[in-house]
PDB file of C-alpha atoms and ligand atoms in Angstrom:
ATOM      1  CA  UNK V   1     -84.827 -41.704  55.480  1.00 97.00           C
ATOM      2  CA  UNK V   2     -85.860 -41.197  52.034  1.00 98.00           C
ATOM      3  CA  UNK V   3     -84.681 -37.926  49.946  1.00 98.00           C
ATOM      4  CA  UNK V   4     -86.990 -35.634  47.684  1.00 98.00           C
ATOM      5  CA  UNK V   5     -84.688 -32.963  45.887  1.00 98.00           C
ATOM      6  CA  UNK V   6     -86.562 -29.848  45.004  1.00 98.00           C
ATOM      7  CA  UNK V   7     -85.366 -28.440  42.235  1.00 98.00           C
ATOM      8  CA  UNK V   8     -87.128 -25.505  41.931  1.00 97.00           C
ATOM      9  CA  UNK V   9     -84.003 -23.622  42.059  1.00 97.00           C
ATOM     10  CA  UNK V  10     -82.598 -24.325  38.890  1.00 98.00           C
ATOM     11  CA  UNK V  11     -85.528 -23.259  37.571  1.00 98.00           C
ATOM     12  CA  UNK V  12     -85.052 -19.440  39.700  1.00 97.00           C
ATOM     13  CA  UNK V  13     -81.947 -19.492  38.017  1.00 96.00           C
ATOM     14  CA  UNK V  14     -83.425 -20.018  34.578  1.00 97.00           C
ATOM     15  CA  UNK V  15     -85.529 -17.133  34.964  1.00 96.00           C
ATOM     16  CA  UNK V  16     -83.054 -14.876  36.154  1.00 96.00           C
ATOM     17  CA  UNK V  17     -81.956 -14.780  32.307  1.00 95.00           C
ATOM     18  CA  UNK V  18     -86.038 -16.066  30.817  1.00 93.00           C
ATOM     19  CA  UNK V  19     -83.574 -18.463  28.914  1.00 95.00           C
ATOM     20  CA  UNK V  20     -83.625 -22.204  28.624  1.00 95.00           C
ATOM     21  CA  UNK V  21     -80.389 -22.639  30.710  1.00 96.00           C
ATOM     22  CA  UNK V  22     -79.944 -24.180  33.393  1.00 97.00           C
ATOM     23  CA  UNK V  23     -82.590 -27.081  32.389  1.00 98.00           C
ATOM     24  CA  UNK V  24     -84.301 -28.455  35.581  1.00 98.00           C
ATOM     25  CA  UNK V  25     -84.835 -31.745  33.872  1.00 98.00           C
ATOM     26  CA  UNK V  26     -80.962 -32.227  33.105  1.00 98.00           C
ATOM     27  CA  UNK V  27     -80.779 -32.625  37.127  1.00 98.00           C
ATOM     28  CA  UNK V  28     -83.094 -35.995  36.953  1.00 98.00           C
ATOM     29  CA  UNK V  29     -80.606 -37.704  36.280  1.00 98.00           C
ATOM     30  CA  UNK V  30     -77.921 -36.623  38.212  1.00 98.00           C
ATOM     31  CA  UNK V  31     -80.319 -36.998  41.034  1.00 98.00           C
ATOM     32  CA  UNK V  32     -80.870 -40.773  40.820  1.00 98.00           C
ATOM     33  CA  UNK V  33     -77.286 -41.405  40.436  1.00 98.00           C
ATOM     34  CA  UNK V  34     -76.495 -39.401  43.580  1.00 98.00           C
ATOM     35  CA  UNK V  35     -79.443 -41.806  45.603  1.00 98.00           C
ATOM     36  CA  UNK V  36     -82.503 -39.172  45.594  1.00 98.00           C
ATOM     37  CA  UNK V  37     -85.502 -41.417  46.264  1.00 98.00           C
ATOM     38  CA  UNK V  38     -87.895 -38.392  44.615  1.00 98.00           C
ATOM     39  CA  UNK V  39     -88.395 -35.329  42.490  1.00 98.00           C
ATOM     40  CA  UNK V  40     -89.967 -32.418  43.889  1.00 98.00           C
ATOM     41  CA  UNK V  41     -91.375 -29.269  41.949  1.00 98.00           C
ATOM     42  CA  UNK V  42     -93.647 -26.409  42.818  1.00 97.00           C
ATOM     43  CA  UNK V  43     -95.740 -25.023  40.350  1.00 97.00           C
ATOM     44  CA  UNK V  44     -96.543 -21.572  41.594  1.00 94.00           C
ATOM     45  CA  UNK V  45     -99.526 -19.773  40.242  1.00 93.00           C
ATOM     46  CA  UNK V  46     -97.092 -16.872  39.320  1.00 91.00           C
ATOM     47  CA  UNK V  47     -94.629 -19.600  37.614  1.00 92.00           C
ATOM     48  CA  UNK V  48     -91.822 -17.826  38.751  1.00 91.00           C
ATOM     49  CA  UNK V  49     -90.209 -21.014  38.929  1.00 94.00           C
ATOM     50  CA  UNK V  50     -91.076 -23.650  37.770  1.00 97.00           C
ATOM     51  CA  UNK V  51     -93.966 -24.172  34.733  1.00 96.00           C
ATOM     52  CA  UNK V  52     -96.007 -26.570  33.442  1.00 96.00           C
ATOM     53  CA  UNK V  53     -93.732 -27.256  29.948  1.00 97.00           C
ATOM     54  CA  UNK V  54     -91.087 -28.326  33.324  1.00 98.00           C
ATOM     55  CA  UNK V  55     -93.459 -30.775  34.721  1.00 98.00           C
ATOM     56  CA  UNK V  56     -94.976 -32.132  31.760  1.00 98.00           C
ATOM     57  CA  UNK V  57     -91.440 -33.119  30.613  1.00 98.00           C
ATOM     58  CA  UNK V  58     -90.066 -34.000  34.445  1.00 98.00           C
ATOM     59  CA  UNK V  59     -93.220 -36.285  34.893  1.00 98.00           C
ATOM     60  CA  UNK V  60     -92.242 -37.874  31.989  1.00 97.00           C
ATOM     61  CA  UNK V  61     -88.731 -38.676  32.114  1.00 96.00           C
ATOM     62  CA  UNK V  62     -88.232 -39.207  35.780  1.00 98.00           C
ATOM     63  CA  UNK V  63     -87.985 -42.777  36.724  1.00 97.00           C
ATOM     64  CA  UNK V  64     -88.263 -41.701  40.459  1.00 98.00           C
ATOM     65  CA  UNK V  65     -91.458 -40.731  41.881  1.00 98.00           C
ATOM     66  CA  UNK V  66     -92.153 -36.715  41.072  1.00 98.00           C
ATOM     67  CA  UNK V  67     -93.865 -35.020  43.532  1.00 98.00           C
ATOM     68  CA  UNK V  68     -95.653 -31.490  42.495  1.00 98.00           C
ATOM     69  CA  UNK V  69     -96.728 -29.048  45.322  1.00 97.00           C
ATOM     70  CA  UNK V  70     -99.376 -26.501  44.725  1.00 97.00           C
ATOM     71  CA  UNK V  71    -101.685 -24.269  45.410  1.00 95.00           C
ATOM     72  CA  UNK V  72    -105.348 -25.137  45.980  1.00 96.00           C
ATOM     73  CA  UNK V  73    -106.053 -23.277  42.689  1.00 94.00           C
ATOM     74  CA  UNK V  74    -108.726 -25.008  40.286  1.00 95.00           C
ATOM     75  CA  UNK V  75    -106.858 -24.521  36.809  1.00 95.00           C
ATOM     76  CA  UNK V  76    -103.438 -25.537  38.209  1.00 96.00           C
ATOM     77  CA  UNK V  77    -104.626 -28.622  39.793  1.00 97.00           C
ATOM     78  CA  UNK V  78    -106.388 -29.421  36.944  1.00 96.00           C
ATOM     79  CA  UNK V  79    -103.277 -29.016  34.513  1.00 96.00           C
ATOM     80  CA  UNK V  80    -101.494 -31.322  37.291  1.00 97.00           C
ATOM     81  CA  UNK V  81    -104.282 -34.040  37.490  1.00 97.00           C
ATOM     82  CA  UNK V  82    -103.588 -34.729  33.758  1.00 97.00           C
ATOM     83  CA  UNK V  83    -100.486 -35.247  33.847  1.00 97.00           C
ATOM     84  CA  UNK V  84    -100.705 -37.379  36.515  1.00 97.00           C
ATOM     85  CA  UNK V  85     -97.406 -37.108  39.192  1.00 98.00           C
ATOM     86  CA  UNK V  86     -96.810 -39.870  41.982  1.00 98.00           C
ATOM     87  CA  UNK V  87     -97.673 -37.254  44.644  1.00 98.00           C
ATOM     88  CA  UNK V  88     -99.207 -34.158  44.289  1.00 98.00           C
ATOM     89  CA  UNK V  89     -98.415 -31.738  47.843  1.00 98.00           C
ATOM     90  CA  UNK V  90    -100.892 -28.826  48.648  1.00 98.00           C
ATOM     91  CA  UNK V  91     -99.437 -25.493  50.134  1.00 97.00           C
ATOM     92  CA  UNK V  92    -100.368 -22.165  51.077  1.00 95.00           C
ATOM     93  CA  UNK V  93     -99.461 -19.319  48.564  1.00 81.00           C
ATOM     94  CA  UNK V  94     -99.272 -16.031  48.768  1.00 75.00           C
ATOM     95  CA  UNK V  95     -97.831 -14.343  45.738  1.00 66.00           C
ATOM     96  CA  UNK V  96     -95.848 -11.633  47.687  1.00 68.00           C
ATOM     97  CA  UNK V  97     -94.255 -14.407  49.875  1.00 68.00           C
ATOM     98  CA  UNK V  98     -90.375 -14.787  49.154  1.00 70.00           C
ATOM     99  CA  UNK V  99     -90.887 -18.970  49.715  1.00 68.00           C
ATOM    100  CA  UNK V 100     -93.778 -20.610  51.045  1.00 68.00           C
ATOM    101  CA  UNK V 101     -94.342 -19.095  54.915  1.00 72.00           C
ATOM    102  CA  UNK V 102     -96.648 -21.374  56.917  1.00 86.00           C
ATOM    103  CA  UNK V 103     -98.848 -24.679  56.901  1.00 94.00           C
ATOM    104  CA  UNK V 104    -102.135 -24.871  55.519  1.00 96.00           C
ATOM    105  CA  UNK V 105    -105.167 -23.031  56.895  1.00 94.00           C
ATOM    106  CA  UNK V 106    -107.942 -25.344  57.396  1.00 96.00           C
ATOM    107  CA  UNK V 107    -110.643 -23.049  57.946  1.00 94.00           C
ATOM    108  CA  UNK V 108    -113.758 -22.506  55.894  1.00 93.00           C
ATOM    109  CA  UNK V 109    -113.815 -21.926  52.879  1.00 94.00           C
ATOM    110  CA  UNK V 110    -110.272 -23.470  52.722  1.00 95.00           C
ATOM    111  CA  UNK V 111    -111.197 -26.739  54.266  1.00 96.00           C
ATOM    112  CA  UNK V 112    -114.239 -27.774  51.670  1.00 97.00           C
ATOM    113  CA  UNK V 113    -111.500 -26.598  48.778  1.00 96.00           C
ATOM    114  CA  UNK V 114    -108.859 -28.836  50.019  1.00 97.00           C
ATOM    115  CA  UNK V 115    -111.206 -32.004  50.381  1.00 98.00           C
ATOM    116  CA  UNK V 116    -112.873 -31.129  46.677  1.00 97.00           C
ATOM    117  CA  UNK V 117    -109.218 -31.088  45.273  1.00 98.00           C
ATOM    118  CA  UNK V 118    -107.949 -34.266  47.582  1.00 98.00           C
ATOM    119  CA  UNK V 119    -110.866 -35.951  46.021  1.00 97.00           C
ATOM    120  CA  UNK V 120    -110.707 -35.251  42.358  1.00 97.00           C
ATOM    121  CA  UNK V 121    -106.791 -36.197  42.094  1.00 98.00           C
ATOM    122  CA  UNK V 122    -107.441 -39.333  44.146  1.00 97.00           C
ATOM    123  CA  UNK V 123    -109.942 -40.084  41.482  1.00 97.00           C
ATOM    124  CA  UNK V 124    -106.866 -39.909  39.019  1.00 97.00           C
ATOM    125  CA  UNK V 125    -105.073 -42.382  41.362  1.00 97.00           C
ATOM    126  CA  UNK V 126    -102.679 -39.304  42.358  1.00 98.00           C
ATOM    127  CA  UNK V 127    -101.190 -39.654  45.893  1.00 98.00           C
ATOM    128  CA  UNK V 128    -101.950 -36.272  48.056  1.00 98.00           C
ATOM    129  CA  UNK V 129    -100.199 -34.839  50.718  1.00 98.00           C
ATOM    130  CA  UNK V 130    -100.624 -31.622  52.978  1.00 98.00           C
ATOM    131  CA  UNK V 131     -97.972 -29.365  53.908  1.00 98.00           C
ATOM    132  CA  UNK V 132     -98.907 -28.554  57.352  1.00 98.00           C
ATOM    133  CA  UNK V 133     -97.760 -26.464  60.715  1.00 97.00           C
ATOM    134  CA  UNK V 134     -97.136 -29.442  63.443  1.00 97.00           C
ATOM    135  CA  UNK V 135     -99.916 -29.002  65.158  1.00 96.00           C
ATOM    136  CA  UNK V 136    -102.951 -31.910  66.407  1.00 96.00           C
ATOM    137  CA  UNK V 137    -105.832 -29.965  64.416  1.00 96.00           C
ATOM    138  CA  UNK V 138    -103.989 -29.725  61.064  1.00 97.00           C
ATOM    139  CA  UNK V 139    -103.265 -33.128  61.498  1.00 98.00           C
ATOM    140  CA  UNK V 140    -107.038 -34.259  62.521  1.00 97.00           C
ATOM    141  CA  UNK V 141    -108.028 -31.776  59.314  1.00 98.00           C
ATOM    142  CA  UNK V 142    -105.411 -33.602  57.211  1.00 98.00           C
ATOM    143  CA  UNK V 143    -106.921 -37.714  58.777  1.00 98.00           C
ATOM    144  CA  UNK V 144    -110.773 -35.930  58.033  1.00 98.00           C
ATOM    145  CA  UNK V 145    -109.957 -35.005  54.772  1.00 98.00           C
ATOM    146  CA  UNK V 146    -108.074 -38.404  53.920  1.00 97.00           C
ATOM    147  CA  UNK V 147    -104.692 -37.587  52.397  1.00 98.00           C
ATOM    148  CA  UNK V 148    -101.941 -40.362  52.323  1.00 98.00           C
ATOM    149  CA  UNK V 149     -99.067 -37.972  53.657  1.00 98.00           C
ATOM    150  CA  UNK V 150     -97.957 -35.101  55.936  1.00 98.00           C
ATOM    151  CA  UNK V 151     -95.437 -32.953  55.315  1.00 98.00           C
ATOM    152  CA  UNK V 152     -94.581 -30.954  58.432  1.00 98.00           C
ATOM    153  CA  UNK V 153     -93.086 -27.510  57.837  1.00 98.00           C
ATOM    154  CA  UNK V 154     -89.459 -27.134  59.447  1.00 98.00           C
ATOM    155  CA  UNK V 155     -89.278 -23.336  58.534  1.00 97.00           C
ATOM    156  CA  UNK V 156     -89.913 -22.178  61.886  1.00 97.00           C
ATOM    157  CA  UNK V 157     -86.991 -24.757  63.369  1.00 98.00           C
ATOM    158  CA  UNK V 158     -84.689 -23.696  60.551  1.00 97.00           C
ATOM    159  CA  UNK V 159     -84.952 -20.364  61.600  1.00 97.00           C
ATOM    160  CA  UNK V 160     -84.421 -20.681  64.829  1.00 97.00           C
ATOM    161  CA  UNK V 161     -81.475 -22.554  64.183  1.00 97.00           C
ATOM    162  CA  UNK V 162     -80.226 -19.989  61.291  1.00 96.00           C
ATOM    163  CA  UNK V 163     -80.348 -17.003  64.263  1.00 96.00           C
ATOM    164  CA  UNK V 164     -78.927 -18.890  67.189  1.00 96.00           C
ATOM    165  CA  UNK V 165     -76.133 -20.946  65.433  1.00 95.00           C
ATOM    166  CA  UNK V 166     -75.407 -18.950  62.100  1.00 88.00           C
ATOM    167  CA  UNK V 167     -74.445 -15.894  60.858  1.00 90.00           C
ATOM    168  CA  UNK V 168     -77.636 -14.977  60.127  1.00 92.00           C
ATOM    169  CA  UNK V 169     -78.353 -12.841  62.694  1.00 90.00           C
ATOM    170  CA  UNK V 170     -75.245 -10.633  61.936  1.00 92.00           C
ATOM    171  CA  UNK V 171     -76.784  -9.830  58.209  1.00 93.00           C
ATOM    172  CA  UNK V 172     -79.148  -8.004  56.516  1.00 94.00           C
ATOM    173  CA  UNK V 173     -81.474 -10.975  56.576  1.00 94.00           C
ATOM    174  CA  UNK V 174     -81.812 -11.240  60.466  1.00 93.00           C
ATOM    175  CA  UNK V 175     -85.050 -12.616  61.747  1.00 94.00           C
ATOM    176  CA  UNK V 176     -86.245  -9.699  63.600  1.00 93.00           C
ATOM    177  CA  UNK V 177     -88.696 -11.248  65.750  1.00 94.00           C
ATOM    178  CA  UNK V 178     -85.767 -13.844  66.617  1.00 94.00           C
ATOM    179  CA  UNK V 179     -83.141 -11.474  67.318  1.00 92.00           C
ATOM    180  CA  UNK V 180     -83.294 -12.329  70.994  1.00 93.00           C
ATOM    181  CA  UNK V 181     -81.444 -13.681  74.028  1.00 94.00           C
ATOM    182  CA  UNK V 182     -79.394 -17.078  72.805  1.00 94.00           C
ATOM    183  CA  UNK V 183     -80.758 -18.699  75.444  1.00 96.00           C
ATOM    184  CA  UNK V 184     -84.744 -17.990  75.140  1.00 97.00           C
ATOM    185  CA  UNK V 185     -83.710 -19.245  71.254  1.00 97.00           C
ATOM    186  CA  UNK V 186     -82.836 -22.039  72.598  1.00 97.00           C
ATOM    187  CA  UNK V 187     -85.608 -23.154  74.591  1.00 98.00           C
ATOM    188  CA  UNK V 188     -87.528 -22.420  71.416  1.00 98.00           C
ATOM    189  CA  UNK V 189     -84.905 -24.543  69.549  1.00 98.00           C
ATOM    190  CA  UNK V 190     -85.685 -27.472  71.589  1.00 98.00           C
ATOM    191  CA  UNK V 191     -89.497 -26.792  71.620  1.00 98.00           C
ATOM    192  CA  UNK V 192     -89.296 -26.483  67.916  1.00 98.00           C
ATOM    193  CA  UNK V 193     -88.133 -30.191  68.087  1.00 98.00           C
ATOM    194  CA  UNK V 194     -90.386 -31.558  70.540  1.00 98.00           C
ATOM    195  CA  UNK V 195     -93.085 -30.016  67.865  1.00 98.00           C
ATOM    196  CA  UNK V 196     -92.030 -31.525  64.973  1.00 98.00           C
ATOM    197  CA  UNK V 197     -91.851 -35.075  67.525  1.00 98.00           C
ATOM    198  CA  UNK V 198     -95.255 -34.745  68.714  1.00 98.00           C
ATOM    199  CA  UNK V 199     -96.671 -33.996  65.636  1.00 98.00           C
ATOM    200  CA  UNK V 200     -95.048 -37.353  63.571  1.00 98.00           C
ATOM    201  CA  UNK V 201     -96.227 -39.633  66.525  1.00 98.00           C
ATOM    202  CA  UNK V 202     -99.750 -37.535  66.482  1.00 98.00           C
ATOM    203  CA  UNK V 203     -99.855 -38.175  62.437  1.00 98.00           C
ATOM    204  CA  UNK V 204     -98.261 -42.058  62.810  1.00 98.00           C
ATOM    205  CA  UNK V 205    -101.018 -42.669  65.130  1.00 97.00           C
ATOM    206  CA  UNK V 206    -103.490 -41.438  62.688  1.00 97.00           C
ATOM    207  CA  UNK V 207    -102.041 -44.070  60.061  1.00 98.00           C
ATOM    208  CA  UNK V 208    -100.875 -41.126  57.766  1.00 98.00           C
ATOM    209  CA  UNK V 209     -97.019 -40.982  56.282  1.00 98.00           C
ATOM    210  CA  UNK V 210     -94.965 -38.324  57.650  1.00 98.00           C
ATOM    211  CA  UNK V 211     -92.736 -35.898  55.228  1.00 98.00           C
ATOM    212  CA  UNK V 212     -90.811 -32.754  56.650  1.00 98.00           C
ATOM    213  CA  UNK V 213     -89.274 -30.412  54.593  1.00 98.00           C
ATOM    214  CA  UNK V 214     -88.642 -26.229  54.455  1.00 97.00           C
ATOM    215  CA  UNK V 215     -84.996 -24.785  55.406  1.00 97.00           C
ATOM    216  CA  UNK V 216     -82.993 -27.906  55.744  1.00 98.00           C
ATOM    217  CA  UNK V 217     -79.168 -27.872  55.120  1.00 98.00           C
ATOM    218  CA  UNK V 218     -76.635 -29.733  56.178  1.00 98.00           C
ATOM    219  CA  UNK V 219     -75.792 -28.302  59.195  1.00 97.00           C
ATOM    220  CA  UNK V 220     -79.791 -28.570  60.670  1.00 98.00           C
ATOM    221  CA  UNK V 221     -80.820 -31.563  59.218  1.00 98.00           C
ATOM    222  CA  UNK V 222     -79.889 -34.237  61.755  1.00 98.00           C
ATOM    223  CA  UNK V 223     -82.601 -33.373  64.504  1.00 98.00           C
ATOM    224  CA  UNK V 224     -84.840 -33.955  61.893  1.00 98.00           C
ATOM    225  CA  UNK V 225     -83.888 -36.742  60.009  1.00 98.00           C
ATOM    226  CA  UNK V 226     -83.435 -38.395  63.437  1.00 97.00           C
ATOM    227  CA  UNK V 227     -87.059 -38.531  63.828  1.00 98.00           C
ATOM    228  CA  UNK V 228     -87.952 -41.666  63.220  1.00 97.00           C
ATOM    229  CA  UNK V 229     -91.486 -41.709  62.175  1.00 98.00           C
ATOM    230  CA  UNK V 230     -90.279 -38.843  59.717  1.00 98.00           C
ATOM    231  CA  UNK V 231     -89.788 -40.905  56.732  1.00 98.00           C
ATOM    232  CA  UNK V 232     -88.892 -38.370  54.049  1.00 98.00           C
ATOM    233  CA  UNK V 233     -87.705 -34.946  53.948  1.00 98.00           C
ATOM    234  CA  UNK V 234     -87.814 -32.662  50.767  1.00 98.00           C
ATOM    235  CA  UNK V 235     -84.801 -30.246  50.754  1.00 98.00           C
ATOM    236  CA  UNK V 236     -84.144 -27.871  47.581  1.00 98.00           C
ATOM    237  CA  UNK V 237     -82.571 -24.688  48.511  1.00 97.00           C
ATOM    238  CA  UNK V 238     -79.295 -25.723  50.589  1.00 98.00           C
ATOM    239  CA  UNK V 239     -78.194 -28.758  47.845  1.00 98.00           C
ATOM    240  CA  UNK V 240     -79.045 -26.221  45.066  1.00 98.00           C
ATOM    241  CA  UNK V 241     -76.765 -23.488  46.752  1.00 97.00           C
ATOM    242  CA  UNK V 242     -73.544 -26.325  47.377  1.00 98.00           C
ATOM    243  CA  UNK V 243     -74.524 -26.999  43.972  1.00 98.00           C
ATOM    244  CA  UNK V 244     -72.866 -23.952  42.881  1.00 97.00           C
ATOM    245  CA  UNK V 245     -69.582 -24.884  44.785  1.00 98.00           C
ATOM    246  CA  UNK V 246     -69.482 -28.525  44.328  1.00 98.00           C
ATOM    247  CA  UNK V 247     -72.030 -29.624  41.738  1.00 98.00           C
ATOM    248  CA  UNK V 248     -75.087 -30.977  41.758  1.00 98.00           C
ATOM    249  CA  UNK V 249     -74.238 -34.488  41.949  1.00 98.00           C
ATOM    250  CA  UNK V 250     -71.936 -34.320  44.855  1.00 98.00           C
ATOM    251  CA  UNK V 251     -74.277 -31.841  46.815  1.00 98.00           C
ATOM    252  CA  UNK V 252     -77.201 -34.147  46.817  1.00 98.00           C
ATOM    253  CA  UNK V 253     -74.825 -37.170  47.698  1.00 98.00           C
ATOM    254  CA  UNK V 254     -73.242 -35.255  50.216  1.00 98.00           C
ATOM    255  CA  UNK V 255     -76.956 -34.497  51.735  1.00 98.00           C
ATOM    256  CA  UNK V 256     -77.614 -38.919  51.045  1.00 98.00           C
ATOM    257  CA  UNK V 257     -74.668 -39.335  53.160  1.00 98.00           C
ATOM    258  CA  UNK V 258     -75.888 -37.341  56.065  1.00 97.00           C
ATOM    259  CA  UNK V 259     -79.611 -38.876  55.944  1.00 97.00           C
ATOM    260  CA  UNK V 260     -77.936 -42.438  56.459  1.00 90.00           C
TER     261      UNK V 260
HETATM  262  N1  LIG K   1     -91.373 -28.842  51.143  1.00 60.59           N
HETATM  263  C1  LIG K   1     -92.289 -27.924  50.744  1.00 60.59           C
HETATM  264  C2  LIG K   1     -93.729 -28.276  50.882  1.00 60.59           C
HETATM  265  C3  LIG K   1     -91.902 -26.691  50.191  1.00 60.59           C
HETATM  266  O1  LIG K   1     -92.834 -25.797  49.801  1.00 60.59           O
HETATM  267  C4  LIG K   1     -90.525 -26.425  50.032  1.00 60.59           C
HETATM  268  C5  LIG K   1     -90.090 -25.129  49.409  1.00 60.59           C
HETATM  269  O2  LIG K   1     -90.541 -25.052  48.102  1.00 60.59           O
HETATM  270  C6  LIG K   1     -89.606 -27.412  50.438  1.00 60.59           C
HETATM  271  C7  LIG K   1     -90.059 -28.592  51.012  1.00 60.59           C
HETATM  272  C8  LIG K   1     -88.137 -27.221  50.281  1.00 60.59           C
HETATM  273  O3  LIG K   1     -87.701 -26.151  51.070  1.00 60.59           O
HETATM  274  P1  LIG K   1     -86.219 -25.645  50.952  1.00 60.59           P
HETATM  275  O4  LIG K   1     -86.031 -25.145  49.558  1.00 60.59           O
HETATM  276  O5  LIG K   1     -86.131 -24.578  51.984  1.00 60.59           O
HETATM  277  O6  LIG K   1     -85.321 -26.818  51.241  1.00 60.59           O
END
């Protein structure tokens, strides 16, 4: 199972202060040595992150693949097609979302903007990937359109998990619409599962790469990573919170460990 490390994170915590401390690009590094496989980076149209002065320099230094998820917004995948990433990932965005919510939406006029944008950075030799619900039409969408990857969004199994196995549910970040019997979560646990199954085989059929990724720690991660047409799964916030507590090194080794 290969590892992308989003490090978005560091950048939050940059902007906390609208410093230059913590650098995202002094965890490149750190990353490789710990056995990350890939660099990931979101640059939101609000760059409340991460910006492009990040991903020029990231691009440029990292001697791991860097993959960039965005928006399907004309001037920042235009900024990204020139500086040329491995990978980039489209997303939904909405600007009042806390993190990103939900696969893509493949209806008109969303579907003719995706396939325009697949098409120009594949004309820069850019590798492009979807971030999708697992479901069999974003997947046909995603084989129509003609992107390399999937990545299937593991927010709604994460938070399942979070409410019927955490704390969560005891704080003032409860799920409300999850904050329900144990035992109809965990039907929806094991559904959530099946999901995510279905939808690698669906995509593996197809002949398109699978990628997971969204609320993955250490304590969820292994009914994912034991999918085995999932071949990569992006995880940023839970290694950037151990960070805090154990460094950055050890937290992504720690997550390298657990993919093995
Ligand atoms: N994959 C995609 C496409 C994402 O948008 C994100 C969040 O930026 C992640 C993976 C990582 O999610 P998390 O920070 O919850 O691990």
């Amino acid at each position: 199972m290969l590892l992308g490390v989003n490090i978005d994170h560091i950048a939050v915590l940059r902007e906390a202060r609208k410093i230059n401390d913590p650098d995202p690009l002094d965890a490149i590094g750190l990353a490789i040595r710990a056995g990350a496989d890939q660099i990931t980076i979101h640059l939101r149209e609000d760059r409340r992150h991460i910006n492009e002065y990040d991903v020029e320099r990231i691009i440029k230094h990292s001697t791991i693949p860097v993959n960039v998820e965005c928006a399907v917004d004309p001037d920042i995948i235009e900024i990204i097609g020139d500086l040329k990433p491995h990978r980039v990932t489209f997303v939904p965005e909405k600007r009042e979302e806390v993190t990103t919510e939900g696969g893509l939406n493949f209806d008109e006029p969303n579907f003719a903007n995706l396939d325009k944008s697949v098409h120009y950075l594949k004309a820069r030799e850019i590798e492009t990937s979807f971030f999708i619900d697992p479901t069999k039409e974003a997947i046909r969408a995603s084989k129509t359109i003609g992107v390399k990857w999937v990545e299937l969004h593991t927010g709604s199994y994460a938070n399942i998990f979070a409410m019927l196995y955490g704390n969560l549910r005891h704080t003032p970040h409860a799920i409300k619409e999850l904050d329900i019997e144990r035992s109809k979560l965990q039907k929806m646990l094991v559904k959530s599962v099946q999901d995510l199954q279905d939808a690698a085989e669906e995509a593996d059929d197809y002949g398109l790469q699978v990628a997971a990724g969204h609320g993955l720690n250490y304590i969820n991660v292994d009914a994912v990573s034991n999918i085995e047409l999932i071949k990569e799964l992006n995880i940023g916030q839970s290694i950037i919170a151990r960070s805090v507590f154990t460094g950055f090194e050890n937290a992504v080794k720690e997550m390298v460990t657990l993919l093995k």
